[in-house]
CSV table of C-alpha atoms in Angstrom, one decimal:
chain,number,residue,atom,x,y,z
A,1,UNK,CA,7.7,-23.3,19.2
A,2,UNK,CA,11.5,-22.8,19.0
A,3,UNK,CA,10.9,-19.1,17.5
A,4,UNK,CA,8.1,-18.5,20.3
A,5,UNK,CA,10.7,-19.5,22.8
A,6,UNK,CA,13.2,-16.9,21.8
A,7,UNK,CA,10.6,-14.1,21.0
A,8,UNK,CA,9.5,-14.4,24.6
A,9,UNK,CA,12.9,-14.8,26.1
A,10,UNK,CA,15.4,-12.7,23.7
A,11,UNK,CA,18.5,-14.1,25.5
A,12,UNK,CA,17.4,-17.5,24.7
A,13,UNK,CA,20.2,-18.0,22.3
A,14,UNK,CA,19.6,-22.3,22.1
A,15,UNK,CA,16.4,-21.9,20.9
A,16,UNK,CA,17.6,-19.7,17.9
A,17,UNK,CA,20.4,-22.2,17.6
A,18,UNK,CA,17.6,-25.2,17.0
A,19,UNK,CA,15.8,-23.5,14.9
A,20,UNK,CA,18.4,-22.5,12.7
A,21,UNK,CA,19.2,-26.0,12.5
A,22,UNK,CA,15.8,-26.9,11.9
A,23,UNK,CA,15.5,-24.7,9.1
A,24,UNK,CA,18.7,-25.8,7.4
A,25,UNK,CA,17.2,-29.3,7.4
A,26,UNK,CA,14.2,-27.8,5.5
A,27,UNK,CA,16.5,-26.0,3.4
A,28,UNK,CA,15.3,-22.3,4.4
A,29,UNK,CA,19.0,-21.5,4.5
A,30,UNK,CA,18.0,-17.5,4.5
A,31,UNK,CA,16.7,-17.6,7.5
A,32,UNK,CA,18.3,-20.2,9.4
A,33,UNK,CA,21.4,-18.3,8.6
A,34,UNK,CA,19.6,-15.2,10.2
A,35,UNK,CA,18.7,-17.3,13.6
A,36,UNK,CA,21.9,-18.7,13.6
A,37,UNK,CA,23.7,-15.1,13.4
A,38,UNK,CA,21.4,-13.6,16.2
A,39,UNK,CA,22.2,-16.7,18.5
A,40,UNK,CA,25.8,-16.4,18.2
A,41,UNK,CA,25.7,-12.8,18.8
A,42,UNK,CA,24.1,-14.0,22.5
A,43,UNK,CA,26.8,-16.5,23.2
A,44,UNK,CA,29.4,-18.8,21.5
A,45,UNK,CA,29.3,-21.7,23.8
A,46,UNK,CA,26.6,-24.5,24.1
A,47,UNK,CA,26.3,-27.8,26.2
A,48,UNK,CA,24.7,-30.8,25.3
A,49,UNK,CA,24.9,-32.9,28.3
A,50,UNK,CA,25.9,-36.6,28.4
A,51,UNK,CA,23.1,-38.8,29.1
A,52,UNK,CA,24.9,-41.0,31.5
A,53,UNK,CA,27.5,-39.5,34.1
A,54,UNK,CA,29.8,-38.1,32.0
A,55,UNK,CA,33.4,-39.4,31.5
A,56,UNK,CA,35.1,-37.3,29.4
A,57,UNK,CA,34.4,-33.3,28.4
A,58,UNK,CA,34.6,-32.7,24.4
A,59,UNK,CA,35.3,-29.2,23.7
A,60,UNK,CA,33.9,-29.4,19.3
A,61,UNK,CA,35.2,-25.9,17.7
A,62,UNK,CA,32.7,-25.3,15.0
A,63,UNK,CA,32.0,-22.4,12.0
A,64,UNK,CA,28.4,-20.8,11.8
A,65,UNK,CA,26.6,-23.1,8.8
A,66,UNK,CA,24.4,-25.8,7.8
A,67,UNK,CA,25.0,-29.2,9.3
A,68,UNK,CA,27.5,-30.4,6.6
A,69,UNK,CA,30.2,-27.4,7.2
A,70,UNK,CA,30.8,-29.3,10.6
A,71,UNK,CA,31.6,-33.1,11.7
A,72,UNK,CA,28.2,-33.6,13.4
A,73,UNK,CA,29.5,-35.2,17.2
A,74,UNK,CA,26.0,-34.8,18.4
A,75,UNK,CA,25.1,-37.7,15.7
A,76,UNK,CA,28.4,-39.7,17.0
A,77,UNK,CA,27.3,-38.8,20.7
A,78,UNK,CA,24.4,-39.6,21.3
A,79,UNK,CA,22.9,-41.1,24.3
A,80,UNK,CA,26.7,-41.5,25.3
A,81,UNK,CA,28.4,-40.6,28.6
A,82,UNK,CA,30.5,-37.8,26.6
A,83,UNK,CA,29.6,-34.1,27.6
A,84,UNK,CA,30.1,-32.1,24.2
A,85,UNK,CA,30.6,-28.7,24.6
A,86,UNK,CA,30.1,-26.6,21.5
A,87,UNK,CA,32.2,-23.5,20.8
A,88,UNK,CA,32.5,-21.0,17.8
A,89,UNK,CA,35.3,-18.9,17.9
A,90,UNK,CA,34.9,-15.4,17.0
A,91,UNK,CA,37.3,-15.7,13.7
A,92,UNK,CA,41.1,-16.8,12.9
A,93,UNK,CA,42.6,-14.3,15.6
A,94,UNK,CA,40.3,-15.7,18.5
A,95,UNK,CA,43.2,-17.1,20.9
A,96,UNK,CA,40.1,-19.7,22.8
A,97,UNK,CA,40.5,-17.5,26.1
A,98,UNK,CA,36.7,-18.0,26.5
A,99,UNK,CA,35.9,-21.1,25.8
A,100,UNK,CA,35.1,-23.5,28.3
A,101,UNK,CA,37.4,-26.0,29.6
A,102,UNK,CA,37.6,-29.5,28.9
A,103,UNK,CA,39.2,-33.0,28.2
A,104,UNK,CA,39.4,-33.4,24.8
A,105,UNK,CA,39.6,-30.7,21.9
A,106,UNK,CA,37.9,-31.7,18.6
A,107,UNK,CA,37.9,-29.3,15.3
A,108,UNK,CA,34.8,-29.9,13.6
A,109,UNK,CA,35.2,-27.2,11.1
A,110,UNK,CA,35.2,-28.6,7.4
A,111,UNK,CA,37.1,-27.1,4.3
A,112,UNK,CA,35.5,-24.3,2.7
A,113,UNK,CA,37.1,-21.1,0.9
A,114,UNK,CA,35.4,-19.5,3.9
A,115,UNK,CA,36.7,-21.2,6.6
A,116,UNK,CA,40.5,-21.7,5.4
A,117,UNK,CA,41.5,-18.6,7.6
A,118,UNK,CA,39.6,-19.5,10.7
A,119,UNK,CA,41.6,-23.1,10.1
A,120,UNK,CA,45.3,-21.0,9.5
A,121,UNK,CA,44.6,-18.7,12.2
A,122,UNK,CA,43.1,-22.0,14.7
A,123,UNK,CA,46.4,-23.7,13.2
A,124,UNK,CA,48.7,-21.0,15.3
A,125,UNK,CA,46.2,-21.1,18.5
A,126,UNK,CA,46.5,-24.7,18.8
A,127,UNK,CA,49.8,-25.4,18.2
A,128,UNK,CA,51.0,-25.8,21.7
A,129,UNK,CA,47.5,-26.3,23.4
A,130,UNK,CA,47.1,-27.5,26.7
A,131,UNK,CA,44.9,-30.4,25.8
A,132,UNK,CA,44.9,-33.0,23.5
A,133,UNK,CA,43.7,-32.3,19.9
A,134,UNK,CA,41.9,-34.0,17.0
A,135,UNK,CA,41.7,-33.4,13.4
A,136,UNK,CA,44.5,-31.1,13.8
A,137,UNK,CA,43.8,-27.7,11.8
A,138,UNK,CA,46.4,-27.9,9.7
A,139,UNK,CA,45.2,-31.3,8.0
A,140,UNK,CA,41.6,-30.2,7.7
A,141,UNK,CA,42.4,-28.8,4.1
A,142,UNK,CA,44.5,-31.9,2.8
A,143,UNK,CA,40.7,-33.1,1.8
A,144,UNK,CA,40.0,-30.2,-0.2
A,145,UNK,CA,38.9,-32.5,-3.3
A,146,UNK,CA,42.1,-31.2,-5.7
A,147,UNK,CA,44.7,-31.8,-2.6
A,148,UNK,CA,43.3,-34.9,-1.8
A,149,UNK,CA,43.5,-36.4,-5.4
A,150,UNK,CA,47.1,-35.3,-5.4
A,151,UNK,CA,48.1,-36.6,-2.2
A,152,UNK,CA,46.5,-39.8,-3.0
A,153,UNK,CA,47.6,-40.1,-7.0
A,154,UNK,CA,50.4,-43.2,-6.0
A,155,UNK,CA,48.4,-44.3,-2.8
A,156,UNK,CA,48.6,-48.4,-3.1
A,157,UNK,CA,45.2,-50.2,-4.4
A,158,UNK,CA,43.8,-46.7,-4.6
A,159,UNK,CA,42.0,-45.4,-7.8
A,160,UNK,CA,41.2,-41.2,-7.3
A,161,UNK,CA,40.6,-39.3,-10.5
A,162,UNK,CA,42.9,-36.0,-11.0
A,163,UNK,CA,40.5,-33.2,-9.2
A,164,UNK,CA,41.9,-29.8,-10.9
A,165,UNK,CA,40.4,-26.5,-9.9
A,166,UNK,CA,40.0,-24.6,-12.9
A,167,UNK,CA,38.6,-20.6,-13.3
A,168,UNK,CA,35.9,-19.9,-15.0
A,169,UNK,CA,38.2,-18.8,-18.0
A,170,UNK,CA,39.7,-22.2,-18.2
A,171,UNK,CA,36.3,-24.0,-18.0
A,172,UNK,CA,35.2,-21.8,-21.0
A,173,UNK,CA,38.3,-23.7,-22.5
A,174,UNK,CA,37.3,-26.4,-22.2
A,175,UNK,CA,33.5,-26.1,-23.4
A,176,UNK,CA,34.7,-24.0,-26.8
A,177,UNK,CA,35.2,-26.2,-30.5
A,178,UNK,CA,38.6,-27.4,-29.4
A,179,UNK,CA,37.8,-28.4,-26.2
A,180,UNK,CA,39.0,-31.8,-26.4
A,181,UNK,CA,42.5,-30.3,-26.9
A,182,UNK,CA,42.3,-27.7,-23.9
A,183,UNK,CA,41.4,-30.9,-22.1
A,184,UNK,CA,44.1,-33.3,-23.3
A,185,UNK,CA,46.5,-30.3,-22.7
A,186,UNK,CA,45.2,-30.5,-19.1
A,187,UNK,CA,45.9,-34.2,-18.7
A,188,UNK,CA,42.3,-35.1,-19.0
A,189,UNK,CA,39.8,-36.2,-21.7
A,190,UNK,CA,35.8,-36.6,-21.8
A,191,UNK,CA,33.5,-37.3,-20.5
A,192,UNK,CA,33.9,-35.4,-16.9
A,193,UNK,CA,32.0,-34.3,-13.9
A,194,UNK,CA,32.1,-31.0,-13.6
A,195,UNK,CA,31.1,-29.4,-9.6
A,196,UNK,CA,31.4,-25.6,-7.8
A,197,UNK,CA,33.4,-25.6,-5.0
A,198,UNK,CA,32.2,-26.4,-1.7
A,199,UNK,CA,29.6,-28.2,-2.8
A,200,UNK,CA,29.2,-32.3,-1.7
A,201,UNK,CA,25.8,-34.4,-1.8
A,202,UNK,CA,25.4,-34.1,-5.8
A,203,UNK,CA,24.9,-30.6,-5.4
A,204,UNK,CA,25.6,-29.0,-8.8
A,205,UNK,CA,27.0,-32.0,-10.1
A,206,UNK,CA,27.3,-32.5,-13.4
A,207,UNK,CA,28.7,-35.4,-16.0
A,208,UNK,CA,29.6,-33.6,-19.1
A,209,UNK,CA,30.4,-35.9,-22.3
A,210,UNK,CA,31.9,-33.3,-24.8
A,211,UNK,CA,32.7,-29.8,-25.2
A,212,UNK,CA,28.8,-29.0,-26.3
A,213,UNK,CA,27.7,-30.7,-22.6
A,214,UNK,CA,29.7,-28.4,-21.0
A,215,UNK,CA,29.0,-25.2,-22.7
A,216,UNK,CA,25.3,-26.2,-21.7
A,217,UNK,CA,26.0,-26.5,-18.4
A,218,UNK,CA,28.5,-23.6,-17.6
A,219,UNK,CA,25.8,-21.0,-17.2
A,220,UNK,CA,24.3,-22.9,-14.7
A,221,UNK,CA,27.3,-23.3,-12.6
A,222,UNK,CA,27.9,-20.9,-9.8
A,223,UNK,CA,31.0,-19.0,-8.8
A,224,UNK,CA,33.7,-18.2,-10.8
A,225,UNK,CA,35.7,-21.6,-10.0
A,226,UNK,CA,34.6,-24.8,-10.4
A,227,UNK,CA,36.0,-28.8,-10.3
A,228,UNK,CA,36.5,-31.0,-13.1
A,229,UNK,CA,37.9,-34.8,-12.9
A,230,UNK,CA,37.6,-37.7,-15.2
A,231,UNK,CA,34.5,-39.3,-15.4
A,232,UNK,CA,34.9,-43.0,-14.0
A,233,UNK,CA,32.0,-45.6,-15.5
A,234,UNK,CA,32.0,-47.7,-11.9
A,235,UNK,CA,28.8,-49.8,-13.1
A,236,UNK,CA,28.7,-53.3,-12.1
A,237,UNK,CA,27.9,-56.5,-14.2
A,238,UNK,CA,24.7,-55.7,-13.4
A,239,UNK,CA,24.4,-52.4,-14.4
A,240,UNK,CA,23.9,-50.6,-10.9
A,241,UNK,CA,26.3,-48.3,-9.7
A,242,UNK,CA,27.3,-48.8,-5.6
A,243,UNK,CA,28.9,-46.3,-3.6
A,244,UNK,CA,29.9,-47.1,0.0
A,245,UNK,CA,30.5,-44.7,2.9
A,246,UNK,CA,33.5,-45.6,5.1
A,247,UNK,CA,34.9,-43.8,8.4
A,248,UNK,CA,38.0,-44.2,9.2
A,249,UNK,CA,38.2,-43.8,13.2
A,250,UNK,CA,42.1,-43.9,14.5
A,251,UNK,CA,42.7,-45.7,11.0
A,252,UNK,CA,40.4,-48.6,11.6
A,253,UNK,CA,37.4,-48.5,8.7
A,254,UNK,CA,33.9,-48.6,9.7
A,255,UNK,CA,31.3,-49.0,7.4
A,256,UNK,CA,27.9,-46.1,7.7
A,257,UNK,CA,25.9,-47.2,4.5
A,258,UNK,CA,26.2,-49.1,0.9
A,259,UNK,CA,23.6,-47.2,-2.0
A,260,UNK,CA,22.8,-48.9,-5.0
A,261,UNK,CA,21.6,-46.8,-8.1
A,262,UNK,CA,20.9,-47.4,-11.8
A,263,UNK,CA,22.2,-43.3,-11.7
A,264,UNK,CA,25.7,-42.7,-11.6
A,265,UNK,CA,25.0,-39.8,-9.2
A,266,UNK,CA,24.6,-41.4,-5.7
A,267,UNK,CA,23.5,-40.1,-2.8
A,268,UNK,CA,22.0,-42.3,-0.4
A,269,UNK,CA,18.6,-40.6,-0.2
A,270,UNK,CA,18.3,-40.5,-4.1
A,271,UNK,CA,19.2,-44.3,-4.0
A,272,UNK,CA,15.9,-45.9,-3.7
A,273,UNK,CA,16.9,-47.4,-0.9
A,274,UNK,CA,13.8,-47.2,1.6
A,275,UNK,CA,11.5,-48.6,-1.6
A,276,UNK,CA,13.6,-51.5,-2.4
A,277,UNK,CA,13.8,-54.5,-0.3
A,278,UNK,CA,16.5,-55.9,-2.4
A,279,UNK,CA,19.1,-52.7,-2.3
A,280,UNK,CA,18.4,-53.1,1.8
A,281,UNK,CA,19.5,-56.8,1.4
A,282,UNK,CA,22.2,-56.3,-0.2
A,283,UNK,CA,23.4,-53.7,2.2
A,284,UNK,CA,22.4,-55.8,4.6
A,285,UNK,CA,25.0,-58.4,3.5
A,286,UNK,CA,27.7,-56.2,2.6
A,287,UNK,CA,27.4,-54.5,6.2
A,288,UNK,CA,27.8,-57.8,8.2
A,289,UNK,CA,30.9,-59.2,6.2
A,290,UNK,CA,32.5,-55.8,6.0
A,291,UNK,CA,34.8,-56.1,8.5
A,292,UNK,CA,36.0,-59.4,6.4
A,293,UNK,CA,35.8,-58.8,3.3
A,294,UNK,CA,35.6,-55.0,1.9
A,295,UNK,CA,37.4,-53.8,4.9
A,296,UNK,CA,40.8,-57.1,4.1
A,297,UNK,CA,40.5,-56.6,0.5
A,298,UNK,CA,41.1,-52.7,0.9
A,299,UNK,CA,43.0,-53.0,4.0
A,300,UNK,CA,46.6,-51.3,2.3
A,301,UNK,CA,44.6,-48.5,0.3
A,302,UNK,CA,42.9,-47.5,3.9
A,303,UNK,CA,45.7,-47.6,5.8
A,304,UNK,CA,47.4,-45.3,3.0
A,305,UNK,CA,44.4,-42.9,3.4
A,306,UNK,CA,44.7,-42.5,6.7
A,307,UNK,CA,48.0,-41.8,6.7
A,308,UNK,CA,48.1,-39.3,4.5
A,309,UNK,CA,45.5,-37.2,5.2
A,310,UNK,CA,46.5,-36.8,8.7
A,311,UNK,CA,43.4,-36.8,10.4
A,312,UNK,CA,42.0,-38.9,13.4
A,313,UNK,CA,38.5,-39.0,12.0
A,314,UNK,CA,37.6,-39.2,8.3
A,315,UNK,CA,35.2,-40.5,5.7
A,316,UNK,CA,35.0,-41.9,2.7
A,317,UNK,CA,33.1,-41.9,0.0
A,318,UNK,CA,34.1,-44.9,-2.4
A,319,UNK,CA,33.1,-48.2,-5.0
A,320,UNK,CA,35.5,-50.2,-6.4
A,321,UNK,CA,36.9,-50.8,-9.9
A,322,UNK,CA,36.9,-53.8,-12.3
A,323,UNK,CA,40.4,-54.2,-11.4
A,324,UNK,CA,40.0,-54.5,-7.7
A,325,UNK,CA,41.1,-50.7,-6.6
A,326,UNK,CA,39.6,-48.7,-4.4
A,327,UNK,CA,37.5,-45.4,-6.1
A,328,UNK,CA,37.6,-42.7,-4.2
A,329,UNK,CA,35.5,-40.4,-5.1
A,330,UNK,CA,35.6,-37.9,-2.1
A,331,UNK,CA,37.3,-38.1,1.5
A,332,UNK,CA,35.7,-35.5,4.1
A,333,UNK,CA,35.6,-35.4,8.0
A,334,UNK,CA,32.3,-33.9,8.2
A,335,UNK,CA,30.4,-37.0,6.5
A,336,UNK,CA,27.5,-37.2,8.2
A,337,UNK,CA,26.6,-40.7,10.4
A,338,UNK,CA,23.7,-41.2,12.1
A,339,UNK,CA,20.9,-43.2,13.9
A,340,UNK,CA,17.7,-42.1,12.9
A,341,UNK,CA,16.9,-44.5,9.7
A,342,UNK,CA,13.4,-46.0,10.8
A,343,UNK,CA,14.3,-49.4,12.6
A,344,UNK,CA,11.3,-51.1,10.8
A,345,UNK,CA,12.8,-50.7,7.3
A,346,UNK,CA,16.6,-50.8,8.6
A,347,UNK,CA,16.9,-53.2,11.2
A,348,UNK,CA,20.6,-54.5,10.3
A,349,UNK,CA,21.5,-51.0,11.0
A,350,UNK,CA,21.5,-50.3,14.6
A,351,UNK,CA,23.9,-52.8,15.6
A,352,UNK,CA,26.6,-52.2,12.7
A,353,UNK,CA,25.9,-47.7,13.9
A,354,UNK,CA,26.1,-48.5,17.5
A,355,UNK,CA,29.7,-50.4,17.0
A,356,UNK,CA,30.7,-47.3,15.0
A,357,UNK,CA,29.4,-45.0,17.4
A,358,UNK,CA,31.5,-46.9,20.0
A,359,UNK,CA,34.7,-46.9,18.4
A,360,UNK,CA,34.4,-43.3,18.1
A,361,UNK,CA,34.3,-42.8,22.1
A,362,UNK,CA,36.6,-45.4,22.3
A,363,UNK,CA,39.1,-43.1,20.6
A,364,UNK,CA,38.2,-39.9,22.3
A,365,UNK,CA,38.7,-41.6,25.7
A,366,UNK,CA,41.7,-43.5,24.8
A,367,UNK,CA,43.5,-40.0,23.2
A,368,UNK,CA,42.8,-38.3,26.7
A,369,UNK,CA,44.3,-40.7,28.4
A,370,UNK,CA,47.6,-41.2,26.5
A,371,UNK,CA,47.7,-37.6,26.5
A,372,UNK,CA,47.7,-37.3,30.3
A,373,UNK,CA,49.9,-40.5,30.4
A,374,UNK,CA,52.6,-38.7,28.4
């Protein structure tokens, strides 16, 4: 219907917009990339009105992409009373002359090889900006997965594995005969996960246990760079593996999900979870005492996050280790949170989302405010 819209109506630059998300969903990322390219070629900005009289305009800056290469505020905003005005610039010299004004300026844009200029050259424009601005540009890339494990190598009560991003030479290295020295000499040792850049979700993930895995695998990898870290055997007593996903809004942690796997690999739709009435219990439990127990136990090794990074929103993707750390595996603004699990088979969640979903205005109102204060 969306692509009968704009076929009618050529100018109709939202319904190319919807459908290109709609396609990235199904992941028919040819073409949604095509719709998406034609729409912004109409225009740049978009509305999505508030749903109650609006108190606050949100001016989101985002890249042309599938849904994870942005922090998705229409998730965060819905049925709120923020108006979110969606804008992509043009590339890094756009100076923002033309986009729309507002209260509140958010950068959506997430780290990617391809968007690092757009961030430098959004870095200069927004230096001195007349408005008040989160997820300042210039901290976006401090959660590339190799910066981040740096930055976060001495962080209290956090565990991170070393990140390193190695060329395709130097992952050859590592997969030839003597590839438990090329590794040692690298500060690592087998097994490893092994990832492409700019990938998240599992996505060409791979745990290699020896030099032979890898050389297996290599061939399969795309690009000509790639991630390799220490693998990390989080299994618990029981031998499932949990992974929790924590957002950090103004510094205070909110929890979106828990997943519990017998893989090692977890994303929460390859959990199990909707089948399992006893994973949905469990994160049922852990959801409710959250704010008194995860959230105090790891209440130094957040803070430390937060601080580091620089950024006013952020997620988390973490489990904890036999010792009582914090694992990190991966810290990313653009996580995505959301309120469309079925209510039937979810219905701890709403309530735990909801408070999420209102610290997040909470913050955008209270930054507007402080700015204008000042």
């Amino acid at each position: 219907q969306l692509i009968q819209r704009a076929g009618a109506d050529p100018t109709d630059a939202c319904a190319l917009l919807d459908a290109s998300t709609i396609l990235y969903i199904c992941e028919q990322n040819e073409l949604a990339q095509l719709l998406q390219r034609e729409a912004l070629k109409t225009q740049r900005h978009y509305v999505l009105p508030s749903a109650r009289p609006a108190r606050l305009r949100v001016l989101a800056l985002k890249s042309p992409g599938k849904l994870m290469v942005n922090v998705p505020l229409e998730c965060l905003l819905e049925n709120s009373d923020i108006e979110l005005h969606i804008y992509y610039p043009h590339g890094p010299d756009d100076d923002l002359s033309a986009a729309p004004e507002h209260d509140l300026l958010f950068v959506t844009i997430c780290e990617t090889e391809d968007n690092r200029p757009l961030l430098q050259g959004l870095s200069n424009t927004l230096r001195n900006w007349h408005r008040p601005v989160l997820n300042r540009p210039e901290n976006i890339p401090n959660v590339a997965r190799n910066t981040a494990s740096r930055l976060l190598a001495d962080a209290p009560g956090v565990l991170m594995p070393k990140n390193l991003r190695l060329p395709r030479s130097a992952l050859q290295s590592l997969a030839a005969a003597d590839g438990e020295a090329a590794a040692h000499e690298l500060g690592l040792a087998y097994p490893l996960t092994v990832r492409p850049l700019d990938t998240h979700a599992g996505d060409d993930l791979h745990q290699v246990n020896s030099p032979a895995d890898l050389a297996e695998v290599l061939p399969h990898l795309p690009g000509d760079e790639g991630f390799v870290a220490p693998f990390i055997d989080y299994r618990n007593d029981d031998g499932q593996f949990r992974k929790y996903r924590i957002m950090l809004i103004g510094g205070r942690p909110f929890v979106a999900h828990a997943a519990i796997s017998s893989h090692w690999m977890i994303h929460y739709l390859n959990a199990g979870m909707a089948t399992d009435a006893a994973k949905r219990a469990e994160e049922a439990e852990f959801m409710s005492h959250f704010d008194h127990a995860f959230a105090q136990r790891h209440a130094s090794a957040l803070q430390s996050i937060y601080q580091r990074m620089g950024l006013d929103y952020l997620g988390i993707d973490c489990s904890e280790t036999p010792d009582g750390r914090l694992l990190v595996f991966e810290v990313d603004h653009a996580m995505v949170v959301h309120d469309m699990d079925p209510v039937d088979l979810y219905p701890y969640k709403p309530a735990i989302v909801h408070k999420l979903f209102a610290a997040f205005r909470t913050l955008l109102l209270e930054r507007s405010v402080s700015s204008v204060t000042a």
